[in-house]
mmCIF file with all atom_site columns, C-alpha atoms in Angstrom:
data_model
loop_
_atom_site.group_PDB
_atom_site.id
_atom_site.type_symbol
_atom_site.label_atom_id
_atom_site.label_alt_id
_atom_site.label_comp_id
_atom_site.label_asym_id
_atom_site.label_entity_id
_atom_site.label_seq_id
_atom_site.pdbx_PDB_ins_code
_atom_site.Cartn_x
_atom_site.Cartn_y
_atom_site.Cartn_z
_atom_site.occupancy
_atom_site.B_iso_or_equiv
_atom_site.pdbx_formal_charge
_atom_site.auth_seq_id
_atom_site.auth_comp_id
_atom_site.auth_asym_id
_atom_site.auth_atom_id
_atom_site.pdbx_PDB_model_num
ATOM 1   C CA . UNK A 1 1   ? -4.947 58.116 24.418 1.00 54.00 ? 1   UNK A CA 1
ATOM 2   C CA . UNK A 1 2   ? -3.646 56.887 27.686 1.00 57.00 ? 2   UNK A CA 1
ATOM 3   C CA . UNK A 1 3   ? -0.472 55.787 29.359 1.00 54.00 ? 3   UNK A CA 1
ATOM 4   C CA . UNK A 1 4   ? 0.408  52.145 28.937 1.00 59.00 ? 4   UNK A CA 1
ATOM 5   C CA . UNK A 1 5   ? -0.422 50.127 32.007 1.00 55.00 ? 5   UNK A CA 1
ATOM 6   C CA . UNK A 1 6   ? 2.512  49.249 34.201 1.00 59.00 ? 6   UNK A CA 1
ATOM 7   C CA . UNK A 1 7   ? 3.179  45.758 35.403 1.00 58.00 ? 7   UNK A CA 1
ATOM 8   C CA . UNK A 1 8   ? 1.856  45.338 38.942 1.00 67.00 ? 8   UNK A CA 1
ATOM 9   C CA . UNK A 1 9   ? 3.529  42.032 39.673 1.00 68.00 ? 9   UNK A CA 1
ATOM 10  C CA . UNK A 1 10  ? 6.180  42.272 42.395 1.00 79.00 ? 10  UNK A CA 1
ATOM 11  C CA . UNK A 1 11  ? 9.565  41.445 40.837 1.00 77.00 ? 11  UNK A CA 1
ATOM 12  C CA . UNK A 1 12  ? 10.562 39.334 43.830 1.00 84.00 ? 12  UNK A CA 1
ATOM 13  C CA . UNK A 1 13  ? 7.924  36.694 42.994 1.00 86.00 ? 13  UNK A CA 1
ATOM 14  C CA . UNK A 1 14  ? 9.464  35.468 39.713 1.00 88.00 ? 14  UNK A CA 1
ATOM 15  C CA . UNK A 1 15  ? 12.982 35.901 41.147 1.00 89.00 ? 15  UNK A CA 1
ATOM 16  C CA . UNK A 1 16  ? 12.038 33.639 44.049 1.00 89.00 ? 16  UNK A CA 1
ATOM 17  C CA . UNK A 1 17  ? 10.574 31.128 41.610 1.00 89.00 ? 17  UNK A CA 1
ATOM 18  C CA . UNK A 1 18  ? 13.829 31.145 39.633 1.00 91.00 ? 18  UNK A CA 1
ATOM 19  C CA . UNK A 1 19  ? 15.963 30.656 42.742 1.00 91.00 ? 19  UNK A CA 1
ATOM 20  C CA . UNK A 1 20  ? 13.780 27.785 43.963 1.00 91.00 ? 20  UNK A CA 1
ATOM 21  C CA . UNK A 1 21  ? 13.515 25.973 40.615 1.00 91.00 ? 21  UNK A CA 1
ATOM 22  C CA . UNK A 1 22  ? 17.175 26.420 39.651 1.00 92.00 ? 22  UNK A CA 1
ATOM 23  C CA . UNK A 1 23  ? 18.550 23.852 42.115 1.00 92.00 ? 23  UNK A CA 1
ATOM 24  C CA . UNK A 1 24  ? 15.866 21.358 41.082 1.00 92.00 ? 24  UNK A CA 1
ATOM 25  C CA . UNK A 1 25  ? 16.921 21.648 37.430 1.00 92.00 ? 25  UNK A CA 1
ATOM 26  C CA . UNK A 1 26  ? 20.568 21.425 38.492 1.00 92.00 ? 26  UNK A CA 1
ATOM 27  C CA . UNK A 1 27  ? 19.917 18.288 40.556 1.00 91.00 ? 27  UNK A CA 1
ATOM 28  C CA . UNK A 1 28  ? 18.061 16.670 37.664 1.00 88.00 ? 28  UNK A CA 1
ATOM 29  C CA . UNK A 1 29  ? 20.999 17.538 35.432 1.00 87.00 ? 29  UNK A CA 1
ATOM 30  C CA . UNK A 1 30  ? 23.481 15.779 37.706 1.00 87.00 ? 30  UNK A CA 1
ATOM 31  C CA . UNK A 1 31  ? 21.548 12.515 38.020 1.00 83.00 ? 31  UNK A CA 1
ATOM 32  C CA . UNK A 1 32  ? 21.669 10.018 35.176 1.00 73.00 ? 32  UNK A CA 1
ATOM 33  C CA . UNK A 1 33  ? 18.784 7.600  35.794 1.00 76.00 ? 33  UNK A CA 1
ATOM 34  C CA . UNK A 1 34  ? 18.740 4.019  34.619 1.00 72.00 ? 34  UNK A CA 1
ATOM 35  C CA . UNK A 1 35  ? 14.947 3.969  34.282 1.00 81.00 ? 35  UNK A CA 1
ATOM 36  C CA . UNK A 1 36  ? 12.400 6.672  33.577 1.00 82.00 ? 36  UNK A CA 1
ATOM 37  C CA . UNK A 1 37  ? 14.857 8.633  31.468 1.00 83.00 ? 37  UNK A CA 1
ATOM 38  C CA . UNK A 1 38  ? 12.224 10.338 29.308 1.00 85.00 ? 38  UNK A CA 1
ATOM 39  C CA . UNK A 1 39  ? 10.295 11.551 32.345 1.00 89.00 ? 39  UNK A CA 1
ATOM 40  C CA . UNK A 1 40  ? 13.549 12.676 33.958 1.00 87.00 ? 40  UNK A CA 1
ATOM 41  C CA . UNK A 1 41  ? 14.612 14.705 30.905 1.00 88.00 ? 41  UNK A CA 1
ATOM 42  C CA . UNK A 1 42  ? 11.166 16.256 30.452 1.00 91.00 ? 42  UNK A CA 1
ATOM 43  C CA . UNK A 1 43  ? 10.919 17.277 34.108 1.00 91.00 ? 43  UNK A CA 1
ATOM 44  C CA . UNK A 1 44  ? 14.437 18.686 34.135 1.00 91.00 ? 44  UNK A CA 1
ATOM 45  C CA . UNK A 1 45  ? 13.827 20.631 30.943 1.00 93.00 ? 45  UNK A CA 1
ATOM 46  C CA . UNK A 1 46  ? 10.531 21.997 32.240 1.00 94.00 ? 46  UNK A CA 1
ATOM 47  C CA . UNK A 1 47  ? 12.061 23.125 35.547 1.00 94.00 ? 47  UNK A CA 1
ATOM 48  C CA . UNK A 1 48  ? 15.064 24.647 33.784 1.00 94.00 ? 48  UNK A CA 1
ATOM 49  C CA . UNK A 1 49  ? 13.009 26.523 31.185 1.00 95.00 ? 49  UNK A CA 1
ATOM 50  C CA . UNK A 1 50  ? 10.556 27.883 33.774 1.00 95.00 ? 50  UNK A CA 1
ATOM 51  C CA . UNK A 1 51  ? 13.510 28.890 35.969 1.00 94.00 ? 51  UNK A CA 1
ATOM 52  C CA . UNK A 1 52  ? 15.238 30.835 33.187 1.00 95.00 ? 52  UNK A CA 1
ATOM 53  C CA . UNK A 1 53  ? 12.022 32.472 31.976 1.00 94.00 ? 53  UNK A CA 1
ATOM 54  C CA . UNK A 1 54  ? 10.897 33.528 35.450 1.00 93.00 ? 54  UNK A CA 1
ATOM 55  C CA . UNK A 1 55  ? 14.354 34.896 36.246 1.00 92.00 ? 55  UNK A CA 1
ATOM 56  C CA . UNK A 1 56  ? 14.321 36.902 33.043 1.00 92.00 ? 56  UNK A CA 1
ATOM 57  C CA . UNK A 1 57  ? 10.813 38.151 33.868 1.00 91.00 ? 57  UNK A CA 1
ATOM 58  C CA . UNK A 1 58  ? 12.025 39.321 37.288 1.00 90.00 ? 58  UNK A CA 1
ATOM 59  C CA . UNK A 1 59  ? 14.894 41.224 35.683 1.00 90.00 ? 59  UNK A CA 1
ATOM 60  C CA . UNK A 1 60  ? 12.531 42.938 33.251 1.00 89.00 ? 60  UNK A CA 1
ATOM 61  C CA . UNK A 1 61  ? 10.059 43.906 35.977 1.00 87.00 ? 61  UNK A CA 1
ATOM 62  C CA . UNK A 1 62  ? 12.753 45.091 38.414 1.00 85.00 ? 62  UNK A CA 1
ATOM 63  C CA . UNK A 1 63  ? 14.264 47.563 36.002 1.00 80.00 ? 63  UNK A CA 1
ATOM 64  C CA . UNK A 1 64  ? 17.346 49.385 37.222 1.00 79.00 ? 64  UNK A CA 1
ATOM 65  C CA . UNK A 1 65  ? 16.012 50.278 40.650 1.00 81.00 ? 65  UNK A CA 1
ATOM 66  C CA . UNK A 1 66  ? 16.012 46.940 42.435 1.00 82.00 ? 66  UNK A CA 1
ATOM 67  C CA . UNK A 1 67  ? 19.500 45.448 42.498 1.00 85.00 ? 67  UNK A CA 1
ATOM 68  C CA . UNK A 1 68  ? 18.802 42.653 44.990 1.00 87.00 ? 68  UNK A CA 1
ATOM 69  C CA . UNK A 1 69  ? 16.024 41.246 42.821 1.00 88.00 ? 69  UNK A CA 1
ATOM 70  C CA . UNK A 1 70  ? 18.318 41.325 39.795 1.00 90.00 ? 70  UNK A CA 1
ATOM 71  C CA . UNK A 1 71  ? 21.096 39.535 41.667 1.00 91.00 ? 71  UNK A CA 1
ATOM 72  C CA . UNK A 1 72  ? 18.797 36.752 42.873 1.00 92.00 ? 72  UNK A CA 1
ATOM 73  C CA . UNK A 1 73  ? 17.216 36.437 39.437 1.00 92.00 ? 73  UNK A CA 1
ATOM 74  C CA . UNK A 1 74  ? 20.643 36.077 37.813 1.00 93.00 ? 74  UNK A CA 1
ATOM 75  C CA . UNK A 1 75  ? 21.651 33.467 40.387 1.00 94.00 ? 75  UNK A CA 1
ATOM 76  C CA . UNK A 1 76  ? 18.520 31.465 39.529 1.00 93.00 ? 76  UNK A CA 1
ATOM 77  C CA . UNK A 1 77  ? 19.128 31.877 35.790 1.00 94.00 ? 77  UNK A CA 1
ATOM 78  C CA . UNK A 1 78  ? 22.727 30.677 36.010 1.00 96.00 ? 78  UNK A CA 1
ATOM 79  C CA . UNK A 1 79  ? 21.870 27.625 38.115 1.00 95.00 ? 79  UNK A CA 1
ATOM 80  C CA . UNK A 1 80  ? 18.863 26.751 35.919 1.00 94.00 ? 80  UNK A CA 1
ATOM 81  C CA . UNK A 1 81  ? 20.858 27.213 32.712 1.00 96.00 ? 81  UNK A CA 1
ATOM 82  C CA . UNK A 1 82  ? 23.623 24.959 34.074 1.00 95.00 ? 82  UNK A CA 1
ATOM 83  C CA . UNK A 1 83  ? 20.968 22.332 34.803 1.00 93.00 ? 83  UNK A CA 1
ATOM 84  C CA . UNK A 1 84  ? 19.622 22.656 31.255 1.00 94.00 ? 84  UNK A CA 1
ATOM 85  C CA . UNK A 1 85  ? 23.106 22.251 29.778 1.00 94.00 ? 85  UNK A CA 1
ATOM 86  C CA . UNK A 1 86  ? 23.707 19.123 31.867 1.00 92.00 ? 86  UNK A CA 1
ATOM 87  C CA . UNK A 1 87  ? 20.357 17.658 30.817 1.00 91.00 ? 87  UNK A CA 1
ATOM 88  C CA . UNK A 1 88  ? 21.112 18.363 27.161 1.00 92.00 ? 88  UNK A CA 1
ATOM 89  C CA . UNK A 1 89  ? 24.512 16.706 27.569 1.00 90.00 ? 89  UNK A CA 1
ATOM 90  C CA . UNK A 1 90  ? 22.838 13.609 28.986 1.00 85.00 ? 90  UNK A CA 1
ATOM 91  C CA . UNK A 1 91  ? 20.331 13.653 26.136 1.00 87.00 ? 91  UNK A CA 1
ATOM 92  C CA . UNK A 1 92  ? 23.142 13.780 23.569 1.00 89.00 ? 92  UNK A CA 1
ATOM 93  C CA . UNK A 1 93  ? 24.866 10.810 25.213 1.00 85.00 ? 93  UNK A CA 1
ATOM 94  C CA . UNK A 1 94  ? 21.626 8.834  25.211 1.00 83.00 ? 94  UNK A CA 1
ATOM 95  C CA . UNK A 1 95  ? 20.638 9.823  21.655 1.00 87.00 ? 95  UNK A CA 1
ATOM 96  C CA . UNK A 1 96  ? 24.042 8.934  20.197 1.00 89.00 ? 96  UNK A CA 1
ATOM 97  C CA . UNK A 1 97  ? 24.267 5.665  22.176 1.00 84.00 ? 97  UNK A CA 1
ATOM 98  C CA . UNK A 1 98  ? 27.495 6.722  23.850 1.00 79.00 ? 98  UNK A CA 1
ATOM 99  C CA . UNK A 1 99  ? 29.258 8.240  20.817 1.00 87.00 ? 99  UNK A CA 1
ATOM 100 C CA . UNK A 1 100 ? 29.110 11.625 22.556 1.00 85.00 ? 100 UNK A CA 1
ATOM 101 C CA . UNK A 1 101 ? 31.403 11.520 25.610 1.00 85.00 ? 101 UNK A CA 1
ATOM 102 C CA . UNK A 1 102 ? 29.584 10.809 28.875 1.00 82.00 ? 102 UNK A CA 1
ATOM 103 C CA . UNK A 1 103 ? 29.340 13.613 31.423 1.00 82.00 ? 103 UNK A CA 1
ATOM 104 C CA . UNK A 1 104 ? 32.459 14.133 33.488 1.00 81.00 ? 104 UNK A CA 1
ATOM 105 C CA . UNK A 1 105 ? 30.449 14.748 36.673 1.00 77.00 ? 105 UNK A CA 1
ATOM 106 C CA . UNK A 1 106 ? 29.005 11.244 36.728 1.00 70.00 ? 106 UNK A CA 1
ATOM 107 C CA . UNK A 1 107 ? 31.472 8.357  36.382 1.00 59.00 ? 107 UNK A CA 1
ATOM 108 C CA . UNK A 1 108 ? 28.600 5.867  36.149 1.00 57.00 ? 108 UNK A CA 1
ATOM 109 C CA . UNK A 1 109 ? 26.923 7.576  33.183 1.00 54.00 ? 109 UNK A CA 1
ATOM 110 C CA . UNK A 1 110 ? 28.203 5.072  30.635 1.00 53.00 ? 110 UNK A CA 1
ATOM 111 C CA . UNK A 1 111 ? 25.224 3.491  28.952 1.00 50.00 ? 111 UNK A CA 1
#
């Protein structure tokens, strides 16, 4: 009947979002707060998930033509995913009451 509509969103917009949110998720993954832990984990997870999803969206929109957008999107995805892994590590330490080894990047993470 008709050609499927193409996506009109510029691929640089979600790539920029991924690159900006990735360091926030990474920073929240490094810090181990003494108070407000639930809020900290929820914010870090939200930033990390939005970062990875927007980076993936930029890669899908960019296709094979726009290499710079793909590179920046992958940079955002890697940094955001590292932040998510660090947050999950902290969550495992907190949930197991220290049975899971504390993160190596924070010597004061013993709870």
